[in-house]
Amino acid sequence: EGNGFTKSIKYFLDYVDEDFHFLQNGKWYRFNKKYIDYLIKEINKIPIETFDEFGFSKNDFTVFHEPLSDVEKKKWYAERYFNEKVASTHGYMNLDRDSTRQIYNSYKLEVADLYKDDTLFFVKIGGTQKQNYVIDQATGTLKYLLDNQRKVYFDGNSYTPKKLCLWLILDRKTRIDSLNKLKSFILLINLLDWKKETLLSEYEPKIRISYVQ
């Protein structure tokens, strides 16, 4: 950092493992405890909401999915099934549809999965490796909002979200009470970058945790 030029620490790293070792220019190093403590402290400042009211049932999904044709099975992936069910039972707007995708920088952007109470929700089901993808989606949407007067458009209507929420549906046996319990250093770095970008853009970052049942 210097002279007004900054880049994420990930930009300079070739590889990071889950024990805080990283590979840079062909040599192995380890992050010092001070940085790790800072990372965990900042991550734990992100508000977390545990949402037990609606998790993801593998059994229910299998019962729904197995009778479908091969074409329909590709269409109804786990997140799409979850989003449709949440929208139909909990009053969310389902954005996981072809008609809601926006043209941005010459490609179709899936702005978010769900919308409710001025909040865009980005849903991902699975382990920590999969959760990194939803951070990329939320970051892309943040850039879209800033380039489009902070508005999103669905079904002919415009909306001005105030919050961005990562809805992480974790596939794990033990529950967590803080994000550092995810035990994924790469994910924590990604979350911290996303939190900073979201706050700098004057949106409120939130994280909701549910579990695969």
PDB file of C-alpha atoms in Angstrom:
ATOM      1  CA  GLU A   1       0.000   0.000   0.000  1.00  0.00           C
ATOM      2  CA  GLY A   2       1.272   3.495  -0.801  1.00  0.00           C
ATOM      3  CA  ASN A   3       0.912   6.477  -3.121  1.00  0.00           C
ATOM      4  CA  GLY A   4      -2.821   5.906  -3.235  1.00  0.00           C
ATOM      5  CA  PHE A   5      -2.439   2.423  -4.744  1.00  0.00           C
ATOM      6  CA  THR A   6      -3.843  -0.611  -2.942  1.00  0.00           C
ATOM      7  CA  LYS A   7      -4.527  -4.216  -3.801  1.00  0.00           C
ATOM      8  CA  SER A   8      -5.872  -7.130  -1.805  1.00  0.00           C
ATOM      9  CA  ILE A   9      -3.241  -9.290  -0.151  1.00  0.00           C
ATOM     10  CA  LYS A  10      -4.546 -12.200  -2.255  1.00  0.00           C
ATOM     11  CA  TYR A  11      -3.234 -10.439  -5.364  1.00  0.00           C
ATOM     12  CA  PHE A  12       0.349 -11.024  -4.285  1.00  0.00           C
ATOM     13  CA  LEU A  13      -0.019 -14.657  -3.216  1.00  0.00           C
ATOM     14  CA  ASP A  14       0.342 -17.784  -5.327  1.00  0.00           C
ATOM     15  CA  TYR A  15      -1.279 -20.144  -2.804  1.00  0.00           C
ATOM     16  CA  VAL A  16      -2.612 -20.099   0.759  1.00  0.00           C
ATOM     17  CA  ASP A  17      -3.375 -23.200   2.829  1.00  0.00           C
ATOM     18  CA  GLU A  18      -5.657 -23.488   5.841  1.00  0.00           C
ATOM     19  CA  ASP A  19      -2.794 -23.398   8.393  1.00  0.00           C
ATOM     20  CA  PHE A  20      -1.786 -19.822   7.473  1.00  0.00           C
ATOM     21  CA  HIS A  21       1.130 -20.858   5.210  1.00  0.00           C
ATOM     22  CA  PHE A  22       1.368 -19.132   1.845  1.00  0.00           C
ATOM     23  CA  LEU A  23       3.434 -19.493  -1.309  1.00  0.00           C
ATOM     24  CA  GLN A  24       4.883 -16.356  -2.844  1.00  0.00           C
ATOM     25  CA  ASN A  25       7.334 -16.308  -5.732  1.00  0.00           C
ATOM     26  CA  GLY A  26       8.198 -19.957  -5.172  1.00  0.00           C
ATOM     27  CA  LYS A  27       8.933 -19.633  -1.440  1.00  0.00           C
ATOM     28  CA  TRP A  28       6.882 -20.681   1.571  1.00  0.00           C
ATOM     29  CA  TYR A  29       6.022 -18.207   4.344  1.00  0.00           C
ATOM     30  CA  ARG A  30       3.602 -18.053   7.239  1.00  0.00           C
ATOM     31  CA  PHE A  31       1.374 -15.178   8.318  1.00  0.00           C
ATOM     32  CA  ASN A  32       2.304 -13.807  11.707  1.00  0.00           C
ATOM     33  CA  LYS A  33      -0.018 -14.028  14.667  1.00  0.00           C
ATOM     34  CA  LYS A  34      -0.670 -10.272  14.691  1.00  0.00           C
ATOM     35  CA  TYR A  35      -2.202 -10.348  11.217  1.00  0.00           C
ATOM     36  CA  ILE A  36      -4.224 -13.474  11.985  1.00  0.00           C
ATOM     37  CA  ASP A  37      -5.614 -11.885  15.167  1.00  0.00           C
ATOM     38  CA  TYR A  38      -6.503  -8.726  13.222  1.00  0.00           C
ATOM     39  CA  LEU A  39      -8.246 -10.755  10.524  1.00  0.00           C
ATOM     40  CA  ILE A  40     -10.350 -12.708  13.004  1.00  0.00           C
ATOM     41  CA  LYS A  41     -11.220  -9.555  14.973  1.00  0.00           C
ATOM     42  CA  GLU A  42     -12.438  -7.723  11.878  1.00  0.00           C
ATOM     43  CA  ILE A  43     -14.336 -10.734  10.539  1.00  0.00           C
ATOM     44  CA  ASN A  44     -16.165 -11.168  13.819  1.00  0.00           C
ATOM     45  CA  LYS A  45     -17.474  -7.600  13.563  1.00  0.00           C
ATOM     46  CA  ILE A  46     -19.725  -8.635  10.680  1.00  0.00           C
ATOM     47  CA  PRO A  47     -23.252  -9.204  12.039  1.00  0.00           C
ATOM     48  CA  ILE A  48     -24.260 -12.871  11.887  1.00  0.00           C
ATOM     49  CA  GLU A  49     -27.818 -14.113  11.978  1.00  0.00           C
ATOM     50  CA  THR A  50     -28.473 -17.800  12.520  1.00  0.00           C
ATOM     51  CA  PHE A  51     -31.603 -18.692  10.607  1.00  0.00           C
ATOM     52  CA  ASP A  52     -32.908 -22.054  11.816  1.00  0.00           C
ATOM     53  CA  GLU A  53     -36.408 -21.435  10.566  1.00  0.00           C
ATOM     54  CA  PHE A  54     -35.442 -22.553   7.099  1.00  0.00           C
ATOM     55  CA  GLY A  55     -32.499 -24.844   6.374  1.00  0.00           C
ATOM     56  CA  PHE A  56     -31.838 -27.031   3.352  1.00  0.00           C
ATOM     57  CA  SER A  57     -33.171 -30.578   3.540  1.00  0.00           C
ATOM     58  CA  LYS A  58     -31.153 -33.048   1.462  1.00  0.00           C
ATOM     59  CA  ASN A  59     -33.952 -35.597   1.724  1.00  0.00           C
ATOM     60  CA  ASP A  60     -36.656 -33.208   0.513  1.00  0.00           C
ATOM     61  CA  PHE A  61     -34.479 -32.098  -2.362  1.00  0.00           C
ATOM     62  CA  THR A  62     -33.752 -35.684  -3.397  1.00  0.00           C
ATOM     63  CA  VAL A  63     -37.472 -36.548  -3.359  1.00  0.00           C
ATOM     64  CA  PHE A  64     -38.155 -33.501  -5.551  1.00  0.00           C
ATOM     65  CA  HIS A  65     -35.153 -33.939  -7.852  1.00  0.00           C
ATOM     66  CA  GLU A  66     -35.043 -37.658  -8.661  1.00  0.00           C
ATOM     67  CA  PRO A  67     -38.256 -37.876 -10.767  1.00  0.00           C
ATOM     68  CA  LEU A  68     -37.182 -34.991 -13.024  1.00  0.00           C
ATOM     69  CA  SER A  69     -35.840 -35.429 -16.533  1.00  0.00           C
ATOM     70  CA  ASP A  70     -32.135 -34.859 -17.136  1.00  0.00           C
ATOM     71  CA  VAL A  71     -32.889 -31.451 -18.631  1.00  0.00           C
ATOM     72  CA  GLU A  72     -35.018 -30.431 -15.657  1.00  0.00           C
ATOM     73  CA  LYS A  73     -32.429 -31.716 -13.182  1.00  0.00           C
ATOM     74  CA  LYS A  74     -29.854 -29.312 -14.609  1.00  0.00           C
ATOM     75  CA  LYS A  75     -32.343 -26.478 -14.278  1.00  0.00           C
ATOM     76  CA  TRP A  76     -33.289 -27.301 -10.681  1.00  0.00           C
ATOM     77  CA  TYR A  77     -29.960 -27.184  -8.871  1.00  0.00           C
ATOM     78  CA  ALA A  78     -29.939 -27.063  -5.054  1.00  0.00           C
ATOM     79  CA  GLU A  79     -29.876 -23.279  -4.679  1.00  0.00           C
ATOM     80  CA  ARG A  80     -32.685 -22.760  -7.170  1.00  0.00           C
ATOM     81  CA  TYR A  81     -34.875 -25.266  -5.315  1.00  0.00           C
ATOM     82  CA  PHE A  82     -34.071 -23.553  -2.004  1.00  0.00           C
ATOM     83  CA  ASN A  83     -34.732 -20.053  -3.353  1.00  0.00           C
ATOM     84  CA  GLU A  84     -38.082 -21.025  -4.828  1.00  0.00           C
ATOM     85  CA  LYS A  85     -39.177 -22.659  -1.583  1.00  0.00           C
ATOM     86  CA  VAL A  86     -38.110 -19.695   0.556  1.00  0.00           C
ATOM     87  CA  ALA A  87     -39.825 -17.235  -1.803  1.00  0.00           C
ATOM     88  CA  SER A  88     -43.088 -19.171  -1.806  1.00  0.00           C
ATOM     89  CA  THR A  89     -43.260 -19.650   1.979  1.00  0.00           C
ATOM     90  CA  HIS A  90     -41.478 -16.644   3.529  1.00  0.00           C
ATOM     91  CA  GLY A  91     -42.379 -13.707   1.295  1.00  0.00           C
ATOM     92  CA  TYR A  92     -39.032 -13.186  -0.424  1.00  0.00           C
ATOM     93  CA  MET A  93     -38.759 -12.106  -4.039  1.00  0.00           C
ATOM     94  CA  ASN A  94     -37.046 -14.857  -6.010  1.00  0.00           C
ATOM     95  CA  LEU A  95     -34.383 -13.379  -8.292  1.00  0.00           C
ATOM     96  CA  ASP A  96     -32.883 -16.722  -9.313  1.00  0.00           C
ATOM     97  CA  ARG A  97     -34.636 -16.615 -12.682  1.00  0.00           C
ATOM     98  CA  ASP A  98     -33.494 -15.926 -16.224  1.00  0.00           C
ATOM     99  CA  SER A  99     -35.882 -12.954 -16.446  1.00  0.00           C
ATOM    100  CA  THR A 100     -34.151 -11.157 -13.560  1.00  0.00           C
ATOM    101  CA  ARG A 101     -30.611 -11.354 -14.950  1.00  0.00           C
ATOM    102  CA  GLN A 102     -29.138  -7.992 -15.933  1.00  0.00           C
ATOM    103  CA  ILE A 103     -26.851  -7.239 -18.864  1.00  0.00           C
ATOM    104  CA  TYR A 104     -23.649  -5.808 -17.371  1.00  0.00           C
ATOM    105  CA  ASN A 105     -20.301  -5.420 -19.120  1.00  0.00           C
ATOM    106  CA  SER A 106     -21.618  -7.536 -22.012  1.00  0.00           C
ATOM    107  CA  TYR A 107     -22.635 -10.557 -19.925  1.00  0.00           C
ATOM    108  CA  LYS A 108     -25.672 -11.644 -17.938  1.00  0.00           C
ATOM    109  CA  LEU A 109     -25.321 -10.901 -14.246  1.00  0.00           C
ATOM    110  CA  GLU A 110     -27.335 -12.764 -11.648  1.00  0.00           C
ATOM    111  CA  VAL A 111     -27.795  -9.782  -9.352  1.00  0.00           C
ATOM    112  CA  ALA A 112     -28.837 -11.840  -6.326  1.00  0.00           C
ATOM    113  CA  ASP A 113     -30.881 -14.869  -5.319  1.00  0.00           C
ATOM    114  CA  LEU A 114     -33.512 -13.273  -3.096  1.00  0.00           C
ATOM    115  CA  TYR A 115     -34.760  -9.823  -2.100  1.00  0.00           C
ATOM    116  CA  LYS A 116     -36.679  -8.686   0.977  1.00  0.00           C
ATOM    117  CA  ASP A 117     -36.716  -5.687   3.338  1.00  0.00           C
ATOM    118  CA  ASP A 118     -34.271  -3.623   1.236  1.00  0.00           C
ATOM    119  CA  THR A 119     -31.785  -6.509   1.346  1.00  0.00           C
ATOM    120  CA  LEU A 120     -30.205  -8.488  -1.477  1.00  0.00           C
ATOM    121  CA  PHE A 121     -29.481 -12.085  -0.458  1.00  0.00           C
ATOM    122  CA  PHE A 122     -26.766 -14.214  -2.054  1.00  0.00           C
ATOM    123  CA  VAL A 123     -27.314 -17.913  -1.359  1.00  0.00           C
ATOM    124  CA  LYS A 124     -24.783 -20.734  -1.478  1.00  0.00           C
ATOM    125  CA  ILE A 125     -25.149 -24.286  -0.182  1.00  0.00           C
ATOM    126  CA  GLY A 126     -22.154 -26.436   0.732  1.00  0.00           C
ATOM    127  CA  GLY A 127     -18.722 -26.373   2.333  1.00  0.00           C
ATOM    128  CA  THR A 128     -16.335 -23.451   2.734  1.00  0.00           C
ATOM    129  CA  GLN A 129     -14.822 -23.845  -0.738  1.00  0.00           C
ATOM    130  CA  LYS A 130     -18.192 -23.258  -2.392  1.00  0.00           C
ATOM    131  CA  GLN A 131     -18.874 -20.217  -0.192  1.00  0.00           C
ATOM    132  CA  ASN A 132     -16.134 -18.274  -1.968  1.00  0.00           C
ATOM    133  CA  TYR A 133     -18.264 -18.239  -5.134  1.00  0.00           C
ATOM    134  CA  VAL A 134     -21.084 -16.354  -3.452  1.00  0.00           C
ATOM    135  CA  ILE A 135     -18.634 -13.651  -2.342  1.00  0.00           C
ATOM    136  CA  ASP A 136     -17.616 -13.197  -5.982  1.00  0.00           C
ATOM    137  CA  GLN A 137     -21.295 -12.867  -6.942  1.00  0.00           C
ATOM    138  CA  ALA A 138     -21.939 -10.248  -4.243  1.00  0.00           C
ATOM    139  CA  THR A 139     -18.836  -8.299  -5.261  1.00  0.00           C
ATOM    140  CA  GLY A 140     -19.971  -8.246  -8.894  1.00  0.00           C
ATOM    141  CA  THR A 141     -23.400  -6.996  -7.845  1.00  0.00           C
ATOM    142  CA  LEU A 142     -21.822  -4.262  -5.735  1.00  0.00           C
ATOM    143  CA  LYS A 143     -19.997  -2.939  -8.818  1.00  0.00           C
ATOM    144  CA  TYR A 144     -23.232  -3.154 -10.804  1.00  0.00           C
ATOM    145  CA  LEU A 145     -25.099  -1.095  -8.190  1.00  0.00           C
ATOM    146  CA  LEU A 146     -22.464   1.631  -8.164  1.00  0.00           C
ATOM    147  CA  ASP A 147     -22.610   1.868 -11.957  1.00  0.00           C
ATOM    148  CA  ASN A 148     -26.435   1.973 -12.038  1.00  0.00           C
ATOM    149  CA  GLN A 149     -27.378   4.678  -9.553  1.00  0.00           C
ATOM    150  CA  ARG A 150     -27.677   2.063  -6.769  1.00  0.00           C
ATOM    151  CA  LYS A 151     -30.767   0.549  -8.332  1.00  0.00           C
ATOM    152  CA  VAL A 152     -31.687  -2.934  -9.505  1.00  0.00           C
ATOM    153  CA  TYR A 153     -34.557  -3.767 -11.821  1.00  0.00           C
ATOM    154  CA  PHE A 154     -36.883  -6.773 -11.657  1.00  0.00           C
ATOM    155  CA  ASP A 155     -40.101  -7.381 -13.581  1.00  0.00           C
ATOM    156  CA  GLY A 156     -40.337  -3.759 -14.690  1.00  0.00           C
ATOM    157  CA  ASN A 157     -39.830  -2.279 -11.213  1.00  0.00           C
ATOM    158  CA  SER A 158     -36.778  -0.590  -9.683  1.00  0.00           C
ATOM    159  CA  TYR A 159     -35.477  -1.271  -6.174  1.00  0.00           C
ATOM    160  CA  THR A 160     -32.851   0.480  -4.077  1.00  0.00           C
ATOM    161  CA  PRO A 161     -31.272  -2.034  -1.703  1.00  0.00           C
ATOM    162  CA  LYS A 162     -29.521  -0.870   1.450  1.00  0.00           C
ATOM    163  CA  LYS A 163     -28.042  -4.138   2.673  1.00  0.00           C
ATOM    164  CA  LEU A 164     -26.133  -7.024   1.105  1.00  0.00           C
ATOM    165  CA  CYS A 165     -26.437 -10.359   2.879  1.00  0.00           C
ATOM    166  CA  LEU A 166     -24.440 -13.517   2.239  1.00  0.00           C
ATOM    167  CA  TRP A 167     -26.704 -16.442   3.113  1.00  0.00           C
ATOM    168  CA  LEU A 168     -24.296 -19.305   3.788  1.00  0.00           C
ATOM    169  CA  ILE A 169     -26.006 -22.686   4.112  1.00  0.00           C
ATOM    170  CA  LEU A 170     -23.266 -24.800   5.625  1.00  0.00           C
ATOM    171  CA  ASP A 171     -22.916 -28.529   5.159  1.00  0.00           C
ATOM    172  CA  ARG A 172     -21.196 -29.459   8.412  1.00  0.00           C
ATOM    173  CA  LYS A 173     -21.948 -31.455  11.546  1.00  0.00           C
ATOM    174  CA  THR A 174     -21.001 -28.817  14.135  1.00  0.00           C
ATOM    175  CA  ARG A 175     -22.580 -25.384  14.342  1.00  0.00           C
ATOM    176  CA  ILE A 176     -20.575 -22.176  14.576  1.00  0.00           C
ATOM    177  CA  ASP A 177     -20.988 -19.092  16.759  1.00  0.00           C
ATOM    178  CA  SER A 178     -18.351 -16.998  14.952  1.00  0.00           C
ATOM    179  CA  LEU A 179     -17.041 -16.903  11.404  1.00  0.00           C
ATOM    180  CA  ASN A 180     -13.482 -17.833  12.329  1.00  0.00           C
ATOM    181  CA  LYS A 181     -14.841 -21.264  13.287  1.00  0.00           C
ATOM    182  CA  LEU A 182     -15.163 -21.934   9.559  1.00  0.00           C
ATOM    183  CA  LYS A 183     -11.432 -22.778   9.625  1.00  0.00           C
ATOM    184  CA  SER A 184     -10.815 -21.489   6.112  1.00  0.00           C
ATOM    185  CA  PHE A 185      -8.174 -18.788   5.918  1.00  0.00           C
ATOM    186  CA  ILE A 186      -8.878 -18.074   2.258  1.00  0.00           C
ATOM    187  CA  LEU A 187     -12.583 -17.645   2.963  1.00  0.00           C
ATOM    188  CA  LEU A 188     -11.844 -15.271   5.854  1.00  0.00           C
ATOM    189  CA  ILE A 189      -9.619 -13.114   3.626  1.00  0.00           C
ATOM    190  CA  ASN A 190     -12.370 -13.021   0.983  1.00  0.00           C
ATOM    191  CA  LEU A 191     -14.988 -12.095   3.576  1.00  0.00           C
ATOM    192  CA  LEU A 192     -12.857  -9.280   4.962  1.00  0.00           C
ATOM    193  CA  ASP A 193     -12.298  -7.846   1.470  1.00  0.00           C
ATOM    194  CA  TRP A 194     -16.032  -8.050   0.759  1.00  0.00           C
ATOM    195  CA  LYS A 195     -16.893  -6.390   4.068  1.00  0.00           C
ATOM    196  CA  LYS A 196     -14.526  -3.473   3.365  1.00  0.00           C
ATOM    197  CA  GLU A 197     -15.790  -2.942  -0.185  1.00  0.00           C
ATOM    198  CA  THR A 198     -19.404  -3.077   0.948  1.00  0.00           C
ATOM    199  CA  LEU A 199     -18.919  -0.567   3.762  1.00  0.00           C
ATOM    200  CA  LEU A 200     -16.883   1.788   1.563  1.00  0.00           C
ATOM    201  CA  SER A 201     -19.770   1.710  -0.907  1.00  0.00           C
ATOM    202  CA  GLU A 202     -22.143   2.713   1.917  1.00  0.00           C
ATOM    203  CA  TYR A 203     -24.044  -0.552   2.107  1.00  0.00           C
ATOM    204  CA  GLU A 204     -24.534  -2.663   5.208  1.00  0.00           C
ATOM    205  CA  PRO A 205     -22.866  -6.099   5.027  1.00  0.00           C
ATOM    206  CA  LYS A 206     -24.639  -8.988   6.732  1.00  0.00           C
ATOM    207  CA  ILE A 207     -24.161 -12.716   6.991  1.00  0.00           C
ATOM    208  CA  ARG A 208     -26.896 -15.251   7.591  1.00  0.00           C
ATOM    209  CA  ILE A 209     -26.046 -18.811   8.566  1.00  0.00           C
ATOM    210  CA  SER A 210     -28.271 -21.836   7.979  1.00  0.00           C
ATOM    211  CA  TYR A 211     -27.413 -25.515   7.798  1.00  0.00           C
ATOM    212  CA  VAL A 212     -27.922 -28.486   5.529  1.00  0.00           C
ATOM    213  CA  GLN A 213     -30.263 -30.883   7.283  1.00  0.00           C
TER     214      GLN A 213
END
